[in-house]
CSV table of C-alpha atoms in Angstrom, one decimal:
chain,number,residue,atom,x,y,z
A,1,MET,CA,78.6,-74.3,-93.8
A,2,GLN,CA,81.6,-75.8,-91.6
A,3,TYR,CA,83.1,-79.6,-91.8
A,4,THR,CA,85.7,-81.0,-89.7
A,5,VAL,CA,88.5,-83.4,-92.2
A,6,ILE,CA,91.1,-85.4,-90.2
A,7,ASN,CA,93.6,-88.5,-91.7
A,8,GLY,CA,91.8,-87.5,-94.9
A,9,VAL,CA,88.4,-88.5,-93.7
A,10,LYS,CA,85.9,-85.2,-93.9
A,11,SER,CA,82.6,-84.5,-91.7
A,12,ASP,CA,79.5,-84.6,-92.7
A,13,MET,CA,78.6,-80.1,-93.5
A,14,LEU,CA,76.6,-78.3,-90.6
A,15,PRO,CA,75.3,-74.8,-91.0
A,16,VAL,CA,77.1,-71.6,-89.5
A,17,THR,CA,73.8,-70.0,-88.7
A,18,ASN,CA,75.8,-67.5,-86.6
A,19,GLY,CA,78.9,-67.1,-84.5
A,20,ILE,CA,81.9,-67.2,-85.8
A,21,PRO,CA,83.1,-71.0,-88.2
A,22,GLN,CA,86.2,-72.4,-85.5
A,23,GLY,CA,89.5,-72.8,-87.3
A,24,SER,CA,89.0,-70.3,-90.0
A,25,VAL,CA,91.2,-67.8,-91.3
A,26,LEU,CA,88.9,-64.9,-91.1
A,27,GLY,CA,88.2,-66.0,-88.0
A,28,PRO,CA,90.4,-63.1,-85.9
A,29,ILE,CA,88.6,-60.8,-88.2
A,30,LEU,CA,85.5,-61.9,-88.2
A,31,PHE,CA,85.2,-62.0,-84.6
A,32,THR,CA,86.1,-58.8,-84.4
A,33,LEU,CA,84.0,-57.7,-86.8
A,34,PHE,CA,80.9,-59.1,-84.7
A,35,THR,CA,82.1,-57.3,-81.5
A,36,ASN,CA,82.4,-54.1,-83.0
A,37,ASP,CA,79.1,-53.1,-80.7
A,38,LEU,CA,79.8,-53.5,-77.9
A,39,PRO,CA,81.5,-51.2,-76.4
A,40,ALA,CA,78.3,-49.2,-77.9
A,41,ALA,CA,76.1,-51.0,-75.8
A,42,ILE,CA,77.5,-50.3,-72.3
A,43,THR,CA,76.6,-47.2,-70.9
A,44,THR,CA,78.3,-46.7,-67.2
A,45,GLY,CA,82.5,-47.7,-66.2
A,46,SER,CA,85.1,-48.3,-69.3
A,47,LEU,CA,85.2,-50.9,-71.9
A,48,PHE,CA,88.3,-52.4,-72.5
A,49,MET,CA,88.8,-54.8,-76.0
A,50,HIS,CA,91.6,-57.0,-77.1
A,51,ALA,CA,91.1,-59.1,-80.0
A,52,ASP,CA,88.9,-62.2,-77.1
A,53,ASP,CA,90.9,-60.6,-73.9
A,54,THR,CA,87.2,-57.6,-72.8
A,55,SER,CA,87.8,-55.3,-69.3
A,56,ILE,CA,85.7,-53.6,-67.5
A,57,PHE,CA,86.9,-50.6,-65.5
A,58,SER,CA,83.9,-48.3,-63.1
A,59,ILE,CA,85.3,-45.8,-61.2
A,60,GLY,CA,83.9,-43.9,-57.7
A,61,GLU,CA,84.3,-42.4,-54.6
A,62,SER,CA,83.6,-45.2,-52.4
A,63,ALA,CA,83.7,-49.2,-53.1
A,64,ASP,CA,80.0,-49.5,-52.6
A,65,ALA,CA,79.2,-46.8,-55.5
A,66,ALA,CA,82.5,-48.6,-58.7
A,67,ILE,CA,80.6,-52.1,-57.5
A,68,ALA,CA,77.1,-50.1,-58.4
A,69,SER,CA,77.9,-48.7,-61.5
A,70,LEU,CA,80.3,-52.5,-62.5
A,71,ASN,CA,76.7,-54.6,-62.0
A,72,CYS,CA,75.2,-52.1,-64.4
A,73,ALA,CA,77.7,-52.1,-67.4
A,74,LEU,CA,77.9,-56.1,-66.8
A,75,GLN,CA,74.4,-56.2,-66.9
A,76,GLU,CA,74.0,-54.7,-70.1
A,77,VAL,CA,77.2,-56.4,-70.9
A,78,PHE,CA,74.7,-59.7,-70.5
A,79,ARG,CA,72.0,-58.4,-72.0
A,80,TRP,CA,74.2,-57.9,-75.7
A,81,CYS,CA,75.4,-61.4,-74.7
A,82,LEU,CA,71.7,-62.9,-75.4
A,83,GLU,CA,70.7,-60.8,-78.5
A,84,ASN,CA,73.7,-61.4,-80.1
A,85,CYS,CA,73.0,-65.7,-79.6
A,86,LEU,CA,76.6,-65.7,-76.7
A,87,THR,CA,77.0,-67.8,-73.9
A,88,PRO,CA,78.9,-65.6,-70.6
A,89,HIS,CA,81.5,-67.9,-69.0
A,90,PRO,CA,81.6,-66.6,-65.1
A,91,ALA,CA,84.2,-69.2,-64.0
A,92,LYS,CA,86.4,-67.0,-66.5
A,93,SER,CA,85.4,-63.8,-65.3
A,94,GLU,CA,87.0,-62.2,-62.4
A,95,VAL,CA,86.7,-59.1,-60.4
A,96,VAL,CA,89.3,-56.7,-58.7
A,97,LEU,CA,88.4,-54.2,-56.5
A,98,ILE,CA,91.6,-51.3,-56.4
A,99,SER,CA,91.6,-49.2,-53.7
A,100,THR,CA,94.5,-47.3,-51.8
A,101,PRO,CA,92.7,-48.3,-48.4
A,102,THR,CA,92.1,-51.4,-47.3
A,103,ILE,CA,88.0,-52.4,-47.2
A,104,ILE,CA,86.7,-54.0,-43.9
A,105,GLY,CA,83.7,-55.8,-44.2
A,106,PRO,CA,81.6,-57.7,-46.4
A,107,LEU,CA,81.7,-56.4,-50.8
A,108,PRO,CA,78.3,-56.3,-52.1
A,109,PRO,CA,77.9,-59.0,-54.4
A,110,ILE,CA,78.6,-59.0,-58.2
A,111,PHE,CA,76.5,-60.8,-60.8
A,112,LEU,CA,76.8,-61.6,-64.7
A,113,GLY,CA,73.4,-62.3,-65.3
A,114,LYS,CA,72.4,-65.0,-62.3
A,115,SER,CA,75.7,-65.6,-61.6
A,116,VAL,CA,78.5,-63.8,-58.5
A,117,LEU,CA,81.7,-63.1,-59.8
A,118,GLY,CA,84.5,-64.0,-57.5
A,119,TYR,CA,86.9,-60.9,-56.2
A,120,VAL,CA,90.0,-61.7,-56.1
A,121,LYS,CA,93.9,-59.9,-55.1
A,122,LYS,CA,95.1,-60.0,-58.3
A,123,SER,CA,94.9,-61.2,-63.0
A,124,ARG,CA,96.3,-60.8,-65.6
A,125,LEU,CA,95.8,-58.4,-67.8
A,126,LEU,CA,96.9,-58.9,-71.5
A,127,GLY,CA,100.6,-60.4,-69.8
A,128,MET,CA,100.4,-58.8,-66.4
A,129,ILE,CA,98.8,-59.0,-63.2
A,130,VAL,CA,97.7,-56.3,-61.4
A,131,ASP,CA,97.1,-56.2,-57.6
A,132,ASP,CA,94.4,-54.8,-55.5
A,133,LYS,CA,97.7,-51.9,-54.7
A,134,LEU,CA,99.0,-51.5,-57.7
A,135,THR,CA,102.3,-51.9,-56.7
A,136,TRP,CA,103.1,-54.5,-59.4
A,137,ILE,CA,104.9,-57.0,-56.6
A,138,PRO,CA,103.1,-59.9,-58.2
A,139,HIS,CA,103.5,-59.3,-61.9
A,140,MET,CA,108.1,-58.9,-61.0
A,141,LEU,CA,107.7,-61.6,-58.5
A,142,GLU,CA,106.0,-63.4,-61.8
A,143,LEU,CA,109.0,-61.9,-64.0
A,144,LYS,CA,111.6,-63.3,-62.1
A,145,LYS,CA,110.2,-66.9,-61.5
A,146,ASN,CA,109.9,-67.2,-65.2
A,147,PHE,CA,113.4,-65.8,-66.0
A,148,ALA,CA,115.5,-67.9,-63.1
A,149,ASN,CA,113.7,-71.0,-64.4
A,150,LYS,CA,114.8,-70.1,-68.1
A,151,ILE,CA,118.4,-69.2,-66.6
A,152,ASP,CA,118.1,-72.8,-64.2
A,153,LEU,CA,116.8,-74.2,-67.8
A,154,LEU,CA,119.8,-73.2,-70.2
A,155,LYS,CA,122.7,-74.2,-67.0
A,156,ARG,CA,120.8,-77.6,-67.4
A,157,SER,CA,121.1,-77.6,-70.9
A,158,ARG,CA,125.1,-77.2,-71.4
A,159,PHE,CA,125.6,-80.4,-72.8
A,160,LEU,CA,124.3,-78.5,-76.6
A,161,PRO,CA,125.8,-77.6,-78.9
A,162,LYS,CA,127.4,-73.7,-78.8
A,163,ASN,CA,124.7,-73.0,-81.7
A,164,VAL,CA,121.5,-75.1,-79.7
A,165,LEU,CA,122.5,-73.2,-77.3
A,166,LEU,CA,122.7,-69.2,-78.6
A,167,LYS,CA,119.9,-69.5,-80.3
A,168,PHE,CA,118.0,-70.5,-77.1
A,169,TYR,CA,119.5,-67.5,-75.6
A,170,PHE,CA,118.0,-65.3,-78.8
A,171,SER,CA,114.6,-66.8,-78.7
A,172,VAL,CA,114.0,-67.3,-74.7
A,173,ILE,CA,116.3,-66.2,-72.2
A,174,LEU,CA,116.5,-62.3,-74.3
A,175,PRO,CA,113.0,-62.1,-75.1
A,176,SER,CA,112.9,-61.5,-71.3
A,177,VAL,CA,115.2,-59.2,-69.9
A,178,LYS,CA,114.2,-56.6,-72.8
A,179,CYS,CA,110.3,-57.5,-71.4
A,180,MET,CA,111.6,-56.9,-67.6
A,181,LYS,CA,114.1,-53.9,-69.0
A,182,MET,CA,110.7,-51.9,-70.7
A,183,THR,CA,109.3,-52.7,-67.5
A,184,GLY,CA,111.6,-49.8,-65.6
A,185,ASP,CA,111.8,-47.2,-68.8
A,186,CYS,CA,109.4,-45.6,-66.8
A,187,GLY,CA,111.3,-46.0,-63.1
A,188,TYR,CA,114.6,-45.2,-65.5
A,189,LYS,CA,112.6,-41.8,-67.3
A,190,CYS,CA,112.0,-40.6,-63.8
A,191,LEU,CA,114.8,-41.2,-62.6
A,192,LYS,CA,116.8,-38.6,-64.8
A,193,PHE,CA,113.5,-36.4,-64.3
A,194,MET,CA,114.9,-36.1,-60.8
A,195,VAL,CA,118.4,-35.6,-61.2
A,196,VAL,CA,117.4,-32.8,-63.8
A,197,PHE,CA,114.8,-31.3,-61.9
A,198,PHE,CA,116.8,-31.4,-58.4
A,199,ASN,CA,119.5,-30.1,-59.8
A,200,LEU,CA,118.1,-27.6,-61.7
A,201,LEU,CA,117.3,-25.6,-57.9
A,202,PHE,CA,119.8,-26.0,-57.2
A,203,TRP,CA,121.7,-24.3,-59.7
A,204,LEU,CA,118.5,-21.6,-59.5
A,205,ALA,CA,120.5,-20.6,-55.5
A,206,GLY,CA,124.1,-20.9,-57.4
A,207,CYS,CA,123.1,-18.3,-60.1
A,208,THR,CA,121.0,-16.6,-56.8
A,209,LEU,CA,124.5,-16.6,-54.7
A,210,PHE,CA,126.5,-15.9,-57.6
A,211,GLY,CA,124.0,-12.6,-58.8
A,212,LEU,CA,124.4,-11.1,-55.3
A,213,GLY,CA,128.4,-11.6,-54.6
A,214,ILE,CA,128.7,-10.1,-58.2
A,215,TRP,CA,126.0,-7.1,-57.3
A,216,LEU,CA,127.8,-6.0,-53.9
A,217,LEU,CA,131.2,-5.8,-55.5
A,218,SER,CA,129.3,-3.6,-57.3
A,219,ASN,CA,127.6,-1.3,-55.5
A,220,LYS,CA,131.3,0.3,-53.7
A,221,GLY,CA,128.7,3.7,-53.4
A,222,GLU,CA,126.0,1.6,-52.0
A,223,VAL,CA,125.7,0.9,-48.2
A,224,ALA,CA,125.3,-3.1,-48.9
A,225,GLY,CA,128.9,-3.0,-50.5
A,226,ASP,CA,129.4,-0.8,-47.3
A,227,TYR,CA,128.7,-3.2,-45.0
A,228,THR,CA,131.5,-5.6,-46.5
A,229,LYS,CA,134.9,-3.0,-45.8
A,230,LEU,CA,133.5,-3.7,-41.9
A,231,ALA,CA,136.5,-4.5,-39.6
A,232,GLY,CA,137.5,-6.6,-37.3
A,233,SER,CA,138.0,-10.2,-37.5
A,234,ILE,CA,136.0,-11.8,-39.5
A,235,ASN,CA,136.8,-11.1,-43.2
A,236,TYR,CA,133.8,-9.0,-44.3
A,237,ARG,CA,135.5,-7.9,-47.9
A,238,ALA,CA,136.0,-11.9,-48.5
A,239,ALA,CA,131.5,-12.3,-48.1
A,240,PRO,CA,131.0,-11.3,-52.1
A,241,ILE,CA,133.9,-13.0,-53.3
A,242,LEU,CA,133.4,-15.7,-51.5
A,243,CYS,CA,129.1,-15.9,-52.9
A,244,VAL,CA,130.5,-15.4,-56.5
A,245,VAL,CA,133.0,-18.6,-56.0
A,246,ILE,CA,130.2,-20.9,-54.1
A,247,GLY,CA,128.0,-19.2,-56.8
A,248,ALA,CA,130.3,-20.9,-60.0
A,249,VAL,CA,131.0,-23.7,-58.7
A,250,THR,CA,127.7,-24.7,-57.8
A,251,ILE,CA,126.7,-23.7,-61.2
A,252,VAL,CA,129.7,-25.6,-63.4
A,253,VAL,CA,128.2,-28.8,-60.8
A,254,ALA,CA,124.4,-28.7,-61.0
A,255,PHE,CA,125.7,-28.4,-65.4
A,256,MET,CA,126.6,-31.4,-65.3
A,257,ALA,CA,124.9,-33.6,-63.2
A,258,CYS,CA,121.6,-32.3,-65.8
A,259,CYS,CA,123.7,-33.2,-68.3
A,260,GLY,CA,125.3,-36.4,-66.9
A,261,ALA,CA,121.7,-37.3,-66.8
A,262,ILE,CA,120.6,-36.0,-70.1
A,263,LYS,CA,123.4,-37.4,-71.6
A,264,GLU,CA,123.7,-41.1,-70.0
A,265,ASN,CA,127.6,-40.3,-68.8
A,266,GLN,CA,128.4,-42.2,-65.8
A,267,CYS,CA,131.5,-40.0,-65.8
A,268,MET,CA,129.8,-36.6,-65.4
A,269,LEU,CA,127.5,-38.0,-63.1
A,270,GLY,CA,130.6,-39.9,-61.1
A,271,SER,CA,132.1,-36.6,-60.8
A,272,TYR,CA,129.0,-34.6,-59.3
A,273,PHE,CA,128.0,-36.8,-56.5
A,274,ALA,CA,131.5,-37.2,-55.6
A,275,PHE,CA,131.6,-33.0,-55.5
A,276,ILE,CA,128.2,-32.2,-53.7
A,277,VAL,CA,129.7,-35.3,-51.3
A,278,VAL,CA,132.2,-32.8,-50.6
A,279,ILE,CA,130.9,-29.8,-50.4
A,280,PHE,CA,128.3,-31.3,-48.0
A,281,PHE,CA,130.8,-32.6,-44.8
A,282,LEU,CA,132.6,-28.7,-45.5
A,283,GLU,CA,128.6,-27.1,-45.2
A,284,ILE,CA,128.3,-30.1,-42.2
A,285,THR,CA,131.8,-29.1,-40.5
A,286,ALA,CA,131.4,-25.8,-41.4
A,287,ILE,CA,128.1,-25.5,-39.1
A,288,VAL,CA,129.5,-28.0,-36.3
A,289,LEU,CA,132.5,-25.4,-36.3
A,290,THR,CA,130.2,-22.3,-35.5
A,291,TYR,CA,128.2,-24.1,-32.4
A,292,VAL,CA,131.1,-25.5,-31.6
A,293,ASN,CA,133.2,-22.1,-31.2
A,294,ARG,CA,130.0,-20.0,-30.9
A,295,GLU,CA,130.5,-18.0,-27.9
A,296,GLU,CA,134.0,-16.6,-29.3
A,297,ILE,CA,132.6,-16.3,-32.2
A,298,GLU,CA,129.5,-13.6,-30.3
A,299,ASN,CA,132.5,-12.5,-28.1
A,300,ASN,CA,134.4,-11.6,-31.9
A,301,LEU,CA,131.4,-9.5,-33.2
A,302,ARG,CA,131.4,-7.7,-29.8
A,303,GLY,CA,135.4,-7.2,-30.7
A,304,ASP,CA,134.5,-6.3,-33.8
A,305,ILE,CA,131.9,-3.7,-33.2
A,306,GLN,CA,133.8,-2.0,-31.3
A,307,GLU,CA,137.4,-2.1,-33.8
A,308,THR,CA,134.6,-0.5,-36.6
A,309,LEU,CA,133.8,2.1,-34.0
A,310,ASN,CA,138.1,3.7,-34.2
A,311,GLU,CA,137.3,3.4,-38.3
A,312,TYR,CA,135.1,6.2,-37.9
A,313,ARG,CA,135.3,9.1,-39.7
A,314,ASP,CA,138.4,8.1,-41.9
A,315,PRO,CA,138.8,9.5,-44.8
A,316,GLU,CA,140.5,5.7,-45.6
A,317,HIS,CA,137.5,4.1,-44.5
A,318,GLU,CA,134.2,6.4,-46.1
A,319,ALA,CA,132.7,3.7,-46.1
A,320,VAL,CA,132.9,2.3,-43.4
A,321,THR,CA,131.7,5.4,-41.9
A,322,ARG,CA,128.5,4.9,-44.1
A,323,ALA,CA,128.4,2.0,-43.1
A,324,ILE,CA,128.0,2.4,-38.6
A,325,ASP,CA,125.7,5.7,-39.5
A,326,GLU,CA,123.5,3.1,-41.9
A,327,ILE,CA,123.1,0.9,-38.9
A,328,GLN,CA,122.7,3.8,-35.9
A,329,GLY,CA,119.8,5.0,-38.2
A,330,SER,CA,118.7,1.9,-38.7
A,331,PHE,CA,118.7,-0.1,-35.4
A,332,LYS,CA,117.9,3.4,-33.5
A,333,CYS,CA,121.1,2.4,-31.3
A,334,CYS,CA,124.6,4.3,-30.8
A,335,GLY,CA,128.2,2.7,-29.6
A,336,ASN,CA,128.8,-0.7,-28.8
A,337,TYR,CA,127.4,-1.1,-25.2
A,338,GLN,CA,126.1,2.1,-25.0
A,339,TYR,CA,126.6,5.3,-26.7
A,340,ILE,CA,129.6,6.2,-24.0
A,341,ASP,CA,131.9,4.3,-26.2
A,342,TRP,CA,132.7,6.9,-28.7
A,343,PHE,CA,134.0,8.8,-26.4
A,344,ASN,CA,136.7,6.3,-26.2
A,345,THR,CA,137.4,6.1,-29.7
A,346,SER,CA,139.4,7.9,-32.7
A,347,TRP,CA,136.6,10.1,-33.7
A,348,GLY,CA,135.2,10.5,-30.7
A,349,ARG,CA,139.0,11.5,-28.5
A,350,ARG,CA,139.3,14.0,-31.8
A,351,ASN,CA,135.6,15.1,-31.0
A,352,LYS,CA,134.8,16.2,-27.1
A,353,GLY,CA,132.2,15.6,-25.6
A,354,SER,CA,130.2,14.8,-28.9
A,355,ILE,CA,129.2,11.7,-31.7
A,356,PRO,CA,127.6,10.7,-34.4
A,357,LYS,CA,124.4,12.7,-36.2
A,358,SER,CA,123.2,9.5,-36.9
A,359,CYS,CA,123.1,8.4,-33.2
A,360,CYS,CA,119.9,12.2,-32.6
A,361,LYS,CA,116.0,10.8,-32.8
A,362,ASP,CA,116.0,14.1,-34.7
A,363,PRO,CA,118.5,14.2,-37.4
A,364,SER,CA,117.2,18.2,-37.3
A,365,ASP,CA,118.6,19.2,-34.5
A,366,ASP,CA,121.9,20.4,-34.9
A,367,THR,CA,123.6,20.3,-31.2
A,368,CYS,CA,121.7,17.3,-30.5
A,369,ASN,CA,125.3,15.3,-30.7
A,370,LYS,CA,127.2,18.2,-29.0
A,371,ASN,CA,127.4,17.0,-25.3
A,372,ALA,CA,125.3,14.6,-25.6
A,373,THR,CA,126.1,13.5,-21.5
A,374,GLN,CA,124.6,16.7,-20.9
A,375,ASP,CA,120.8,15.8,-22.4
A,376,PRO,CA,121.3,12.0,-23.4
A,377,THR,CA,117.3,12.7,-24.0
A,378,LYS,CA,117.9,13.6,-28.0
A,379,VAL,CA,120.3,10.4,-28.7
A,380,TYR,CA,120.1,6.8,-28.6
A,381,THR,CA,121.8,5.6,-25.6
A,382,GLN,CA,121.8,2.0,-25.7
A,383,GLY,CA,124.8,0.2,-27.4
A,384,CYS,CA,123.8,-1.9,-31.3
A,385,TYR,CA,125.4,-5.2,-30.2
A,386,ASP,CA,122.4,-6.1,-28.7
A,387,PHE,CA,120.4,-5.1,-31.4
A,388,VAL,CA,122.7,-6.7,-34.2
A,389,ARG,CA,122.7,-9.2,-31.6
A,390,LYS,CA,119.0,-9.6,-31.6
A,391,TYR,CA,118.2,-9.3,-35.5
A,392,LEU,CA,120.6,-12.1,-36.2
A,393,LEU,CA,118.5,-14.3,-34.4
A,394,ASN,CA,115.6,-13.3,-34.5
A,395,ASN,CA,116.2,-14.4,-38.6
A,396,LEU,CA,118.1,-17.2,-37.5
A,397,HIS,CA,115.2,-19.2,-38.9
A,398,VAL,CA,114.9,-18.0,-42.4
A,399,ILE,CA,118.8,-18.8,-42.5
A,400,SER,CA,118.5,-22.2,-41.3
A,401,GLY,CA,115.5,-22.5,-44.1
A,402,PHE,CA,117.3,-21.9,-46.8
A,403,GLY,CA,120.4,-23.6,-45.0
A,404,ILE,CA,117.7,-27.0,-45.0
A,405,TRP,CA,116.3,-26.3,-48.1
A,406,ILE,CA,119.7,-26.6,-49.7
A,407,ALA,CA,120.8,-30.0,-47.6
A,408,VAL,CA,117.9,-31.8,-49.5
A,409,ILE,CA,118.3,-30.6,-52.6
A,410,GLN,CA,122.3,-32.0,-52.2
A,411,ILE,CA,121.0,-35.2,-50.6
A,412,MET,CA,118.3,-36.1,-53.1
A,413,GLY,CA,120.5,-35.1,-55.9
A,414,MET,CA,123.2,-37.6,-54.3
A,415,ILE,CA,120.9,-40.7,-53.8
A,416,PHE,CA,119.0,-39.7,-57.7
A,417,SER,CA,122.3,-39.5,-59.6
A,418,LEU,CA,123.9,-42.2,-57.7
A,419,CYS,CA,121.1,-44.2,-58.7
A,420,LEU,CA,120.1,-43.7,-61.9
A,421,CYS,CA,124.5,-43.6,-62.4
A,422,CYS,CA,123.4,-47.8,-61.3
A,423,GLN,CA,121.1,-47.9,-63.3
A,424,ILE,CA,123.1,-46.4,-66.9
A,425,ARG,CA,125.4,-49.2,-65.9
A,426,TYR,CA,123.1,-52.2,-65.8
A,427,ASN,CA,121.9,-51.0,-69.1
A,428,ASN,CA,124.7,-51.2,-71.0
A,429,ASP,CA,125.2,-54.4,-70.0
A,430,THR,CA,126.1,-56.5,-72.4
A,431,TYR,CA,124.5,-60.1,-73.5
A,432,VAL,CA,126.4,-62.1,-75.9
């Protein structure tokens, strides 16, 4: 039985044969119990309930498939309502078709009983506005509008006492700020993840360079270490040391970025950004200078090979000897431009008419390098310069790819670190 009291006047008592008594203390609990079996009545789609709000979701490979599934689910809901003596309200129901591509053409109707439900571009779901593209732009605009109105109201109320303004701020303004902050938490965490991810790749690149430099420095008796002993205008001896230094700096800078992102330290992120900007512009400068002076570099390469030949078989340059023999044997070449270049070297003047054994096509022939001009068919006659140049050009795409990979990591690291630093500063702002 239920009755109503207004100004002390009690109405007649009427029986409640089904449903929930309005205005009762147990009303919410009774309503939850009354509708508890609704999800079990749905066999197609998914149903989400929160108090008296119910949402039905249907997923399909096409719009027609999703709409057909939703129609089946709505008919099941309508049937459940009739069985439980409830009256559906189609006017309070909306349909949002969420799809990445734009749907062209008329959409099939969606029914709740015999009533047709209308399509909308956006709808409110538990305080959030969901649009048909999941951009969240309408929701953010709504938050911005509400917050602006509250700020304007606070401005217009500045004549009120300070304690009243403070209560208004903490009860009305601050909850809106916290709500917007919670909305941005997902993007904030993504920013932190992206900074750590890209700098982990940067750190791995630094470890690779550092390890390569250490390996070249430690393998003094191997061919890889011998290449660093080559003479010329280019200081090949500094290459391993340069790899170690660049690798160590890269490791430290990347580690600084990861720590700054995890600890949310603006100083570390700012320092990382400054380091990366300097490194990036140094790399751009090196590329531009290399391109501008490419002809001079090519001429120096020719001179370097010729200068290196003069150190062949020198007791103080055994590593150079091994490197030259490895190059001539691997590329099947001899000398700088051609095999007779050896006759004008220090070793060639000591061994008249001879060339190194690594120039022979058949190394087992003990006399192939003696008097090479008399039977040049036994030796490689073409010089090594063309082969080395061709080898470098053929592998230029590998070097360019590695450089582009590093540049992309650096650019993305700079962008994400700067965004994260600004977001940390925004989150650390104090509202009083």
